[in-house]
Coordinates of C-alpha atoms in Angstrom, one line a residue:
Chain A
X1 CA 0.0 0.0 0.0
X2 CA 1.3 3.6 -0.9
X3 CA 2.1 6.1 1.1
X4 CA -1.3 7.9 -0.5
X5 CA -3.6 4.6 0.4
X6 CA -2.7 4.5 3.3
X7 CA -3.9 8.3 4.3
X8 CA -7.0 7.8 1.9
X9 CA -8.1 4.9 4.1
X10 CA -7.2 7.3 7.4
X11 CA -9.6 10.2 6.1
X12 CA -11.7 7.7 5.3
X13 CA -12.0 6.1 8.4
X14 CA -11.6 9.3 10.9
X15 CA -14.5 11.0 8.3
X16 CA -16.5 7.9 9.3
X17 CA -16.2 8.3 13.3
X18 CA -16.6 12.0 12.5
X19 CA -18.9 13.5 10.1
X20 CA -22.2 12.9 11.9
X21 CA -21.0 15.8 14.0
X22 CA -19.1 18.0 12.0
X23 CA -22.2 17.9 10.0
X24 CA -24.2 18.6 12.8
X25 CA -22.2 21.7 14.0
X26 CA -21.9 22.8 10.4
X27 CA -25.9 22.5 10.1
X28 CA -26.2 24.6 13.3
X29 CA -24.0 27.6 11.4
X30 CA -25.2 27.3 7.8
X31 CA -29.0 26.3 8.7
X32 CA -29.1 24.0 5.5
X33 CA -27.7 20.3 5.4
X34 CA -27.1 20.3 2.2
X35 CA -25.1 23.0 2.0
X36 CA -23.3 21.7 5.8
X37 CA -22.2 18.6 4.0
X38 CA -20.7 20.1 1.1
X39 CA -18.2 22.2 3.4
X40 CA -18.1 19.1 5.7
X41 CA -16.7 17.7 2.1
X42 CA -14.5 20.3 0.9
X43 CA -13.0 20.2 4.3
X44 CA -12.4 16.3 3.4
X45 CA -10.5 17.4 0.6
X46 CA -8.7 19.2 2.0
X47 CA -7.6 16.5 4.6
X48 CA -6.6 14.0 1.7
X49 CA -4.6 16.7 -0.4
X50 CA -2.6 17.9 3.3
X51 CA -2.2 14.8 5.4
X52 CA 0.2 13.2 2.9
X53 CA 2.0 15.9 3.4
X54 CA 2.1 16.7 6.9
X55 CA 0.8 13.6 8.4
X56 CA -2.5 12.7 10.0
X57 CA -2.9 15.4 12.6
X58 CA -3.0 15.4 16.5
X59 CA -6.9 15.4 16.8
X60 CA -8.4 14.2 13.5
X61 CA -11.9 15.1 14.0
X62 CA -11.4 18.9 15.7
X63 CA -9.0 19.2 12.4
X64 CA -11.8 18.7 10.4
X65 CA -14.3 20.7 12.2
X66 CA -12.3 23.8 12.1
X67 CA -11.2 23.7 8.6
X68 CA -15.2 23.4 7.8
X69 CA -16.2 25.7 10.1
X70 CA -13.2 28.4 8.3
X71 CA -15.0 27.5 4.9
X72 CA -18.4 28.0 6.5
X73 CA -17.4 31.0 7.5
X74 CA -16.8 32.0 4.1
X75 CA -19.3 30.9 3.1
X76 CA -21.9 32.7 5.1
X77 CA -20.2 36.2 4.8
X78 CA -20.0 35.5 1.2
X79 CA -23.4 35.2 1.2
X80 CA -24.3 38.2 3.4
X81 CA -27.8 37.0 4.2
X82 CA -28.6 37.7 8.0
X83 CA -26.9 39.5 10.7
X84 CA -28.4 37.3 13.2
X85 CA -26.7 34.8 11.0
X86 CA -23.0 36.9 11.8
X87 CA -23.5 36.7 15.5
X88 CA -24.1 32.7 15.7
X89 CA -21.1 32.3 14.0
X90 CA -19.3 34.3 16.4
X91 CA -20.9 32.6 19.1
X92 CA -20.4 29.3 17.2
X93 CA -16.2 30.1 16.8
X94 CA -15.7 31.0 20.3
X95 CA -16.8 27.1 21.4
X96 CA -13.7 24.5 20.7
X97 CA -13.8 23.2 17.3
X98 CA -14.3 19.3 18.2
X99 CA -17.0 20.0 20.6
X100 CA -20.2 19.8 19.0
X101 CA -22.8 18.8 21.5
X102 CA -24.9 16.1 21.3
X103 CA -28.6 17.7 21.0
X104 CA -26.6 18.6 17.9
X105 CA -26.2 15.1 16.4
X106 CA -29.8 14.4 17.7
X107 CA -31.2 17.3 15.8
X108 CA -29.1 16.0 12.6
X109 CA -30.8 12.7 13.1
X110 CA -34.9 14.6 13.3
X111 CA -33.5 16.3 10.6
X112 CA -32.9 13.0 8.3
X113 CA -36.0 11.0 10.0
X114 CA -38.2 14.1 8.9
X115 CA -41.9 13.3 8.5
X116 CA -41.5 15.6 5.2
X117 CA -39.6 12.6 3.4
X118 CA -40.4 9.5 2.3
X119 CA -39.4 6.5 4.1
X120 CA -36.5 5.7 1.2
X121 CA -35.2 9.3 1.5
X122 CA -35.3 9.2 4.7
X123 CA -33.1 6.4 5.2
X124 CA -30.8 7.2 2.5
X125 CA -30.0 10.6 4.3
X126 CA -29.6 9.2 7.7
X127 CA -26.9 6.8 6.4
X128 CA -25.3 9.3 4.2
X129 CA -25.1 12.0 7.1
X130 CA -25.1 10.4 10.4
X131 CA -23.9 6.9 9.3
X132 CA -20.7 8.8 7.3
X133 CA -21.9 6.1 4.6
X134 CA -20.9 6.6 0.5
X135 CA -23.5 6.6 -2.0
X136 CA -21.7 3.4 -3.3
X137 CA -21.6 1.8 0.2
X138 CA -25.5 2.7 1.0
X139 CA -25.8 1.7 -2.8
X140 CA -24.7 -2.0 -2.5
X141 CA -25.9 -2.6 1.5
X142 CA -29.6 -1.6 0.3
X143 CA -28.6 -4.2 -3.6
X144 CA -29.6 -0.8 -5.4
X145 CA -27.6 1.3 -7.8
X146 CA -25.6 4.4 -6.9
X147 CA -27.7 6.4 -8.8
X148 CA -31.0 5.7 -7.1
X149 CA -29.2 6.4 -3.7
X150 CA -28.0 9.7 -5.0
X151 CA -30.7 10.9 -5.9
X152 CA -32.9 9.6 -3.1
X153 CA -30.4 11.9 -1.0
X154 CA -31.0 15.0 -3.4
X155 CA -34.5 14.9 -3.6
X156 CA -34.2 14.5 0.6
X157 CA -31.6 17.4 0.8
X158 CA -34.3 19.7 -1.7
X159 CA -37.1 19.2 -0.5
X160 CA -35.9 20.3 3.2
X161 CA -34.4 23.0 2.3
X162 CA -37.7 24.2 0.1
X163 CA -39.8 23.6 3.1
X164 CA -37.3 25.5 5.1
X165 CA -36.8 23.0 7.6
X166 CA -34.8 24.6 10.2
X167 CA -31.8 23.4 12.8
X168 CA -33.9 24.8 15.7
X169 CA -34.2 23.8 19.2
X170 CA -37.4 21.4 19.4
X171 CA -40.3 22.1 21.6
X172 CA -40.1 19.5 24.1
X173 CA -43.3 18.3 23.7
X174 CA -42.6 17.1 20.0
X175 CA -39.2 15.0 20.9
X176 CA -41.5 12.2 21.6
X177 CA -43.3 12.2 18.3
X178 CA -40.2 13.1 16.2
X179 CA -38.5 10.3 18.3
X180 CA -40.7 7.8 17.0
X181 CA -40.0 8.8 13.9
X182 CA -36.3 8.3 14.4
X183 CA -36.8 4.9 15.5
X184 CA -38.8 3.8 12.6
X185 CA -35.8 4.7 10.3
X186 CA -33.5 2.8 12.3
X187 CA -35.4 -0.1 12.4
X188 CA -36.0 0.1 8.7
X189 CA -32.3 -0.2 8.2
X190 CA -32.0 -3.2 11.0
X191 CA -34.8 -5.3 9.7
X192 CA -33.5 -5.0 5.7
X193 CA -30.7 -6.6 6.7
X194 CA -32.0 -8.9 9.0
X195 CA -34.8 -10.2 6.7
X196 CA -33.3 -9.1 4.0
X197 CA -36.2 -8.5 1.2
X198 CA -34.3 -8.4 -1.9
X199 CA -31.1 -10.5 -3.1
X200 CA -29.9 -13.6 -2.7
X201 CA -29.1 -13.4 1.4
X202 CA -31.2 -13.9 3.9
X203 CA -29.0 -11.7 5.8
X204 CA -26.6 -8.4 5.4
X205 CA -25.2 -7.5 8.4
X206 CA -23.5 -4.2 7.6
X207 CA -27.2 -2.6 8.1
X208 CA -27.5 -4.9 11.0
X209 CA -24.4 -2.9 12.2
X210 CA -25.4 0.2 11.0
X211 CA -28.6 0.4 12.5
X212 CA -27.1 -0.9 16.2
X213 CA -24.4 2.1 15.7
X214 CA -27.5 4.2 15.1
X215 CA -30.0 3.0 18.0
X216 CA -26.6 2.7 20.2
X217 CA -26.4 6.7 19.5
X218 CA -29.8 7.7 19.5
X219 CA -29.7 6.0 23.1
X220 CA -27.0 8.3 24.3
X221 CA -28.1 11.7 22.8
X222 CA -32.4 11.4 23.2
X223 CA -33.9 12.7 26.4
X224 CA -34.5 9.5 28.3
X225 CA -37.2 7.2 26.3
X226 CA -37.9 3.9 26.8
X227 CA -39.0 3.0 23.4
X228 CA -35.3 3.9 22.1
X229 CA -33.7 1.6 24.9
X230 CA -36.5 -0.9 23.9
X231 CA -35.5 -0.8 20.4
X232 CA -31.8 -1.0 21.3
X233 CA -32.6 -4.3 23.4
X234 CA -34.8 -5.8 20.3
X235 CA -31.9 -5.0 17.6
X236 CA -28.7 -5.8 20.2
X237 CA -30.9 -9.5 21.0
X238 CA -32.2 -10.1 17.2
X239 CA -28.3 -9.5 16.3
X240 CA -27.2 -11.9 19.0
X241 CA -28.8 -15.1 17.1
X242 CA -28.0 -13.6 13.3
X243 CA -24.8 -16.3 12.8
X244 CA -28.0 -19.4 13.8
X245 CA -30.2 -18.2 11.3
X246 CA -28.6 -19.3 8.6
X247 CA -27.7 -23.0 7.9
X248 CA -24.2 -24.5 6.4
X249 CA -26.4 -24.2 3.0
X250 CA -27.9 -20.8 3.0
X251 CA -30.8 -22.1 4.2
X252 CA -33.2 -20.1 6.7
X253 CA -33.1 -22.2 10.3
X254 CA -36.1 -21.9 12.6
X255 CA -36.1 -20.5 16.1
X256 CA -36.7 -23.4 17.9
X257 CA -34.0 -25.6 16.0
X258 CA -31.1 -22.8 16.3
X259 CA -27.8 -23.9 18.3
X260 CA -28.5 -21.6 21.5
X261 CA -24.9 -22.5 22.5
X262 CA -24.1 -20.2 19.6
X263 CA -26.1 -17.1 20.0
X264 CA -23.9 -14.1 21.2
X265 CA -23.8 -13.9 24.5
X266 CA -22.3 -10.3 25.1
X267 CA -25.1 -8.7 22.7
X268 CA -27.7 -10.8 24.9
X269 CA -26.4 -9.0 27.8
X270 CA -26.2 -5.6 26.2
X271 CA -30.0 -6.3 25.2
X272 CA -30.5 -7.1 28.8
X273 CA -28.6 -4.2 30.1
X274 CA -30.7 -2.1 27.6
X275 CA -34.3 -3.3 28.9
X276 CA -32.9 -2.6 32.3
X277 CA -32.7 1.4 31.2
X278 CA -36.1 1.0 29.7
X279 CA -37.7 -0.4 32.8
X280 CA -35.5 2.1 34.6
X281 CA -37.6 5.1 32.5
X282 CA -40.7 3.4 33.1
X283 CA -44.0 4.6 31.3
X284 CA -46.4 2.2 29.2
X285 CA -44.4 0.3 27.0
X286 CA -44.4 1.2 23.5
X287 CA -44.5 -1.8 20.8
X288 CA -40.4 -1.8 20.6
X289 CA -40.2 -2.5 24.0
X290 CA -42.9 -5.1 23.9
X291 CA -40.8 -6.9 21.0
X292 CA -37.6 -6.5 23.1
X293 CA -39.4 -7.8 25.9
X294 CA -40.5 -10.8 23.8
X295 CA -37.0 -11.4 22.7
X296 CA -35.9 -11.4 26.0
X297 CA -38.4 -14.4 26.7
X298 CA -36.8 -16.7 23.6
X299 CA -33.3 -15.2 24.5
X300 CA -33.6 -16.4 28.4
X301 CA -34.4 -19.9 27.4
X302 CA -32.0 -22.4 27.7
X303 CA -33.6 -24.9 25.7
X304 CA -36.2 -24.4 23.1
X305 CA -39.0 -26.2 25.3
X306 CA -38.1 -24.1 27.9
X307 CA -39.7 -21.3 26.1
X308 CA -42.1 -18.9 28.7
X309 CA -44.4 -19.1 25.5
X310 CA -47.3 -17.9 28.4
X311 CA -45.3 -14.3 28.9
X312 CA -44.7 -14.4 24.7
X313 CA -48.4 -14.7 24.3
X314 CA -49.6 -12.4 26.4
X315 CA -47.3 -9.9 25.0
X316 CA -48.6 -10.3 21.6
X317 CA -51.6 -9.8 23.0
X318 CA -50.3 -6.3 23.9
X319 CA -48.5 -6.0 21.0
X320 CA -51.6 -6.4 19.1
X321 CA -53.7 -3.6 20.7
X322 CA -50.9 -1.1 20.1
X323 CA -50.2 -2.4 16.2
X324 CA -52.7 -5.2 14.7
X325 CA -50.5 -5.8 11.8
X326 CA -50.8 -9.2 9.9
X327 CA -47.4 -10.2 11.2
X328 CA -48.4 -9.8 15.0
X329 CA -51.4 -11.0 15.0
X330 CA -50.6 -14.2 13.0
X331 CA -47.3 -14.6 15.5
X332 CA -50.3 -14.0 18.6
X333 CA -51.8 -17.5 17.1
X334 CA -48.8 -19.2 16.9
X335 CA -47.8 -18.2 20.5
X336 CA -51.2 -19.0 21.8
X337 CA -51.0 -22.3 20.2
X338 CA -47.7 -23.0 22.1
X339 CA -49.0 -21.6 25.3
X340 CA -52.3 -22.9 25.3
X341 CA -52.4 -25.6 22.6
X342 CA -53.0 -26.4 19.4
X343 CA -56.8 -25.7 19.5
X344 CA -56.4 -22.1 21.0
X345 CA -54.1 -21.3 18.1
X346 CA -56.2 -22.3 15.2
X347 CA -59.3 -20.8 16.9
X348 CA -57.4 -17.5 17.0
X349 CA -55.8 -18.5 13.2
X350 CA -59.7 -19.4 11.9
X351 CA -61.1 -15.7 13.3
X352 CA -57.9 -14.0 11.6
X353 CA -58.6 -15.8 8.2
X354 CA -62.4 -14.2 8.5
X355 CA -61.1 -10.8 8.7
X356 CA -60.7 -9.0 5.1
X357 CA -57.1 -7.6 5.5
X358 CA -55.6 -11.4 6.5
X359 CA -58.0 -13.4 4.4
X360 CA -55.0 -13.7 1.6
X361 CA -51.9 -13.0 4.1
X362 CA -49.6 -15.7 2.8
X363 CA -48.4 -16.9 5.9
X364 CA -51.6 -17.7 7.4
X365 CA -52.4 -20.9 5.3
X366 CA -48.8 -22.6 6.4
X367 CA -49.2 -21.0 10.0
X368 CA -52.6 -23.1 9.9
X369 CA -51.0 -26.0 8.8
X370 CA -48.6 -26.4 11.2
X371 CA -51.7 -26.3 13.9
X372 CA -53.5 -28.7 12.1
X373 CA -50.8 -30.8 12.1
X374 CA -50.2 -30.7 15.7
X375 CA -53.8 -31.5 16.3
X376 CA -53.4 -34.9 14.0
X377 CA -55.3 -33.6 11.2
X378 CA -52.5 -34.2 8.9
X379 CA -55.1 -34.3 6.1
X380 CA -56.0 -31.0 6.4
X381 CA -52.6 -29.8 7.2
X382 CA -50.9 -31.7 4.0
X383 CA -52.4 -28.9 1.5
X384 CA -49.8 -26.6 2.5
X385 CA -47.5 -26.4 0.1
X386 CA -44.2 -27.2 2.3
X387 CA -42.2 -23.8 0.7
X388 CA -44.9 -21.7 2.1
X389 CA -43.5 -22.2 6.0
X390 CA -43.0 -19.4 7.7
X391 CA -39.3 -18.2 7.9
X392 CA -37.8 -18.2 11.9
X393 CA -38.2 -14.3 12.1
X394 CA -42.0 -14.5 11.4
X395 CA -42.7 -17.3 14.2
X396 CA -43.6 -16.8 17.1
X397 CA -41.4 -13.6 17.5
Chain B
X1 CA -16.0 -6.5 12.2
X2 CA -14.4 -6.7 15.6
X3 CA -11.4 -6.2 16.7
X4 CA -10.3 -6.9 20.4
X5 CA -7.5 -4.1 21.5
X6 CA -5.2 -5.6 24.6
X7 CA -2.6 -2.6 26.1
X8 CA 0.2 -3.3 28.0
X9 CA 1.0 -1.7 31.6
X10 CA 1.8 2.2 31.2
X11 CA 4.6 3.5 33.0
X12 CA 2.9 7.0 33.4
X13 CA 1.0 7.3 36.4
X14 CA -2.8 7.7 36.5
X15 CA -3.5 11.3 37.3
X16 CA -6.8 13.4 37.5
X17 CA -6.0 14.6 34.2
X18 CA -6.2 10.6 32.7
X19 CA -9.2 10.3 34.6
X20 CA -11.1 12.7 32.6
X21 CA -10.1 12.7 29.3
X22 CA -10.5 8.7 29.4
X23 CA -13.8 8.8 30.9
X24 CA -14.7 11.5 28.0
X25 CA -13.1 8.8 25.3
X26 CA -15.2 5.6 26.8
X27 CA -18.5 8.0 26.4
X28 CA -17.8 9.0 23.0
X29 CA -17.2 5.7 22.1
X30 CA -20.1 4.2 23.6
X31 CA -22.2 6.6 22.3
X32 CA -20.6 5.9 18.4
X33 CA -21.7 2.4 19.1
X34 CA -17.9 1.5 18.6
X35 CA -17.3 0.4 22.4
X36 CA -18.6 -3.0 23.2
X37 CA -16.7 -3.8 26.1
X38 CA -13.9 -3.2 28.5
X39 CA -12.2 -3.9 31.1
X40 CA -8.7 -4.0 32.8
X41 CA -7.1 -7.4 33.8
X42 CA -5.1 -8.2 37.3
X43 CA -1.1 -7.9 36.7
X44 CA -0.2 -11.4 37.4
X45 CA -3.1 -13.8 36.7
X46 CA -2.7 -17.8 36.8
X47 CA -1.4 -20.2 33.7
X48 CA -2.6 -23.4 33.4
X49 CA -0.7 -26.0 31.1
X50 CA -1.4 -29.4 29.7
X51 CA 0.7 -31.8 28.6
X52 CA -1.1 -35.1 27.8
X53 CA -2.9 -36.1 30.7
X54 CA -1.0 -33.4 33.1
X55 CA -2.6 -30.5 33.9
X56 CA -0.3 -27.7 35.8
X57 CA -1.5 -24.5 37.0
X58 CA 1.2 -22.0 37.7
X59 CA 0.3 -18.7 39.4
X60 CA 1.9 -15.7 37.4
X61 CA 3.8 -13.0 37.1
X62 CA 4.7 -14.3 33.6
X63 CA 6.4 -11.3 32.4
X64 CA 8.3 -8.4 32.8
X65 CA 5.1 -6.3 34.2
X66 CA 5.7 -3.7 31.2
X67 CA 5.1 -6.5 28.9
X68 CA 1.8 -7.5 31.0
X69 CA -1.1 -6.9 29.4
X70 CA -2.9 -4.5 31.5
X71 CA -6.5 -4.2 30.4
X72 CA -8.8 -4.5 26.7
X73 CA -11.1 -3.1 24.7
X74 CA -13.6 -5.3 22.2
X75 CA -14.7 -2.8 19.3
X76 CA -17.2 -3.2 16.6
X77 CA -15.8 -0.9 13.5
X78 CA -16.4 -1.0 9.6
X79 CA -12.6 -1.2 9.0
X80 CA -9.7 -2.2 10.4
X81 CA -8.6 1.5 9.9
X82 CA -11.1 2.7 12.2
X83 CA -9.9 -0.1 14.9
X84 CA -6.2 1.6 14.2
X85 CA -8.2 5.2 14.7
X86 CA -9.9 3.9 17.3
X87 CA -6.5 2.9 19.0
X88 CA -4.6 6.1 18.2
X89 CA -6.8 8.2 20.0
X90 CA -6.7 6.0 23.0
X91 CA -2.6 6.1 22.7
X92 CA -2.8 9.7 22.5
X93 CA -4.7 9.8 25.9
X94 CA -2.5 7.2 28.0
X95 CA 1.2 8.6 27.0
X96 CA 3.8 5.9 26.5
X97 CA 2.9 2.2 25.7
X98 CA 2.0 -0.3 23.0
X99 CA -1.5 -1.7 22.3
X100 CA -2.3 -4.6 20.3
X101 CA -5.3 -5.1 17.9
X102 CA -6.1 -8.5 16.4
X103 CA -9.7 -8.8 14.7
X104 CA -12.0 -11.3 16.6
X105 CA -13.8 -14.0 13.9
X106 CA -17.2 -15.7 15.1
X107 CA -19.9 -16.0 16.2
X108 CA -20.9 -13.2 13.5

């Protein structure tokens, strides 16, 4: 590797640790994140053409911020447009360069989860700015082309600044909702790489990762909520059984036949150590937290048999008051069918498959199955075409 | 990836000073998502050797206690140069010293 590599893969790395808050403090000064990231860039340019030469610097990241903030700076004055504009950049340049606060990088965040945007732009934006992802490296973790992510991350960019969509302190009493929001787009992330909906793998764990580095943040920098330490605790205990999803052949492995002795036990325990700071916060519990507290149930078992499936049912039963989606209500029936038996389950299955919206879910005919089976009405149960089983994330989960 | 960071004694003595910036380091890095865990390990520790059917367990020191590794760090990075990053700033923070990084394979 020469001399150049090697620096290009420094900036590259220190602008990955970094540029979720240079971003942030840049935002705060130029009041438009599009315009913040293309100084936040330039400054990157400048890193690559001067650390060759005079070696990566003392304190990376406060080298970067300062070099941006110069060029922002010149920018704004440039420009000319407010006075009020003149004084918070004084204000701003009196603080030490590295130290951006962290309501900063949480606004940045409400800033990319805006309601505004759709959910694609959304999450294009949050990984460009606050992940420090590429276009290319959003690009081939979401099995799209370059171009789509670029412009998803235009349009986002555009329409913000058209709606004016300031860098200003929140009202307290919308964290909350713009929270929420937040958490969706991380989730979004986790859950495309952990059921991966398009491509060949069941499975891509760099938006696994992405979206833990995300909640792990969001955890750190919100006000205290218990739905983002709820979140935390689902994503930090759905990673910990990732590697026994997934069979020697690619195939998809079920819950209850995964090798426990091969889940991670140190994400287990930061998922633990998680719904301890939920519980901590207290309130009613939102649905991330239910789903973190029903992963804790299947994480706590030893064996598969010695799964509380009583707590999982009644939990779904909560779950489903707060979001009746196909997906919970369907996983209710199979965890009342493990808590209660077969009968209970299909009972629950048979009044699902009279409402409208499930009639044609495609899960519900295998989940149906399985019950029928279970009750020795293998006749019945035999119809189900065998590739229409429900995947391990969709069962009782 | 992972990468599991193991430092060796420092000769520089812990002052206030340390204190702070290294508390400030651990929260930034928690907060980043990068810190997974860490801890510091006792000087001397205990080896236990086998050799066929013989089991011997040997209380330490093993080492000169400069060459002891003193505590560790597991990370979760995208790169291997954001481990080495990673590691710089923590250098830069605890004067003199080596630390080693080796990326940790499985379970993921």
């Amino acid at each position: 590797m020469t001399g150049h590599e090697e620096t290009h893969r420094t900036v590259d790395a220190v602008w990955k640790l970094e540029s979720a808050r240079v971003i942030a403090g840049l935002t705060r000064m130029v009041r438009d994140v599009g315009t913040a990231e293309e100084l936040a860039q330039d400054a990157l340019l400048d890193a690559l053409e001067t650390w060759p030469v005079s070696g990566t610097p003392h304190n990376p990241g406060a080298w970067l911020m300062t070099v941006a903030k110069r060029r922002a700076v010149d920018h704004i004055r440039r420009e000319r447009r407010r006075a009020a504009a003149h004084e918070q950049v004084a204000r701003d340049l009196d603080r030490p360069a590295a130290e951006v606060p962290n309501d900063d990088v949480l606004r940045l965040l409400f800033l990319c989860a805006h309601p505004l945007l759709p959910a694609p732009e959304r999450t294009a934006l949050t990984l460009r700015l606050v992940g420090g992802l590429s276009a290319r490296e959003t690009a081939r973790a979401f099995l799209t082309t370059e171009s789509t992510i670029t412009r998803r991350v235009a349009a986002a960019k555009r329409t913000l600044a058209e709606a004016h969509v300031g860098f200003e302190e929140l009202a307290p009493e919308a964290i909350p909702e713009r929270v929420a929001s937040v958490l969706d787009v991380i989730y979004l992330v986790f859950n495309e790489g952990y059921s991966a909906t398009a491509g060949e793998e069941l499975l891509r764990p760099e938006l696994c990762q992405e979206a833990l580095r995300l909640g792990r943040l969001l955890a750190e920098v919100a006000p205290p909520n218990a739905e983002v330490y709820g979140l935390v605790a689902l994503m930090e205990l759905h990673a910990a059984r990732a590697a026994t999803r997934i069979g020697p052949n690619g195939e998809p492995v079920q819950l209850h036949l995964q090798n426990r002795g091969r889940w991670d036990r140190l994400l287990i325990d930061r998922g633990f150590a998680a719904m301890l700071r939920a519980r901590e916060i207290g309130g009613p519990p939102g649905p991330y937290l239910l789903q973190a507290a029903i992963a804790v149930c299947h994480a706590q078992a030893r064996r598969a048999e010695d799964t509380d499936w009583e707590r999982i049912a009644s939990l779904y039963a909560a779950l489903a008051t707060l979001s009746p989606t196909p997906v919970v209500r369907l996983n209710q029936a199979v965890a009342v069918g493990m808590a209660h038996g077969a009968k209970a389950g299909l009972d629950l299955v048979d009044t699902l498959a009279s409402d409208h919206a499930l009639r044609d879910y495609h899960l519900l005919p295998s989940v149906r199955g399985d019950l029928l089976e279970r009750l020795g009405r293998h006749a019945e149960g035999a119809r189900v075409p065998p590739r229409g089983r429900p995947r391990e994330q969709r069962r009782g989960e | 990836m992972r990468y599991l960071m193991t430092t060796t004694a420092s000769s520089a003595a812990a002052d206030e000073n340390l204190h702070v910036e290294m508390g400030k380091f651990v929260e930034e890095l928690t907060a980043s998502g990068v810190l997974l865990a860490t801890g510091g390990l006792e000087p001397d520790g205990t080896r236990v050797t086998s050799s066929g059917d013989e089991i011997t367990v040997t209380d330490g020191p093993f080492a000169e206690s400069k060459d002891a590794i003193a505590g560790f760090a597991l990370v979760e990075v995208r790169s291997k140069e954001e481990a080495i990053e990673v590691t710089r700033r923590f250098r830069r923070i605890v004067g003199d010293g080596a630390s080693t990084i080796r990326q940790v394979f499985g379970p993921q």
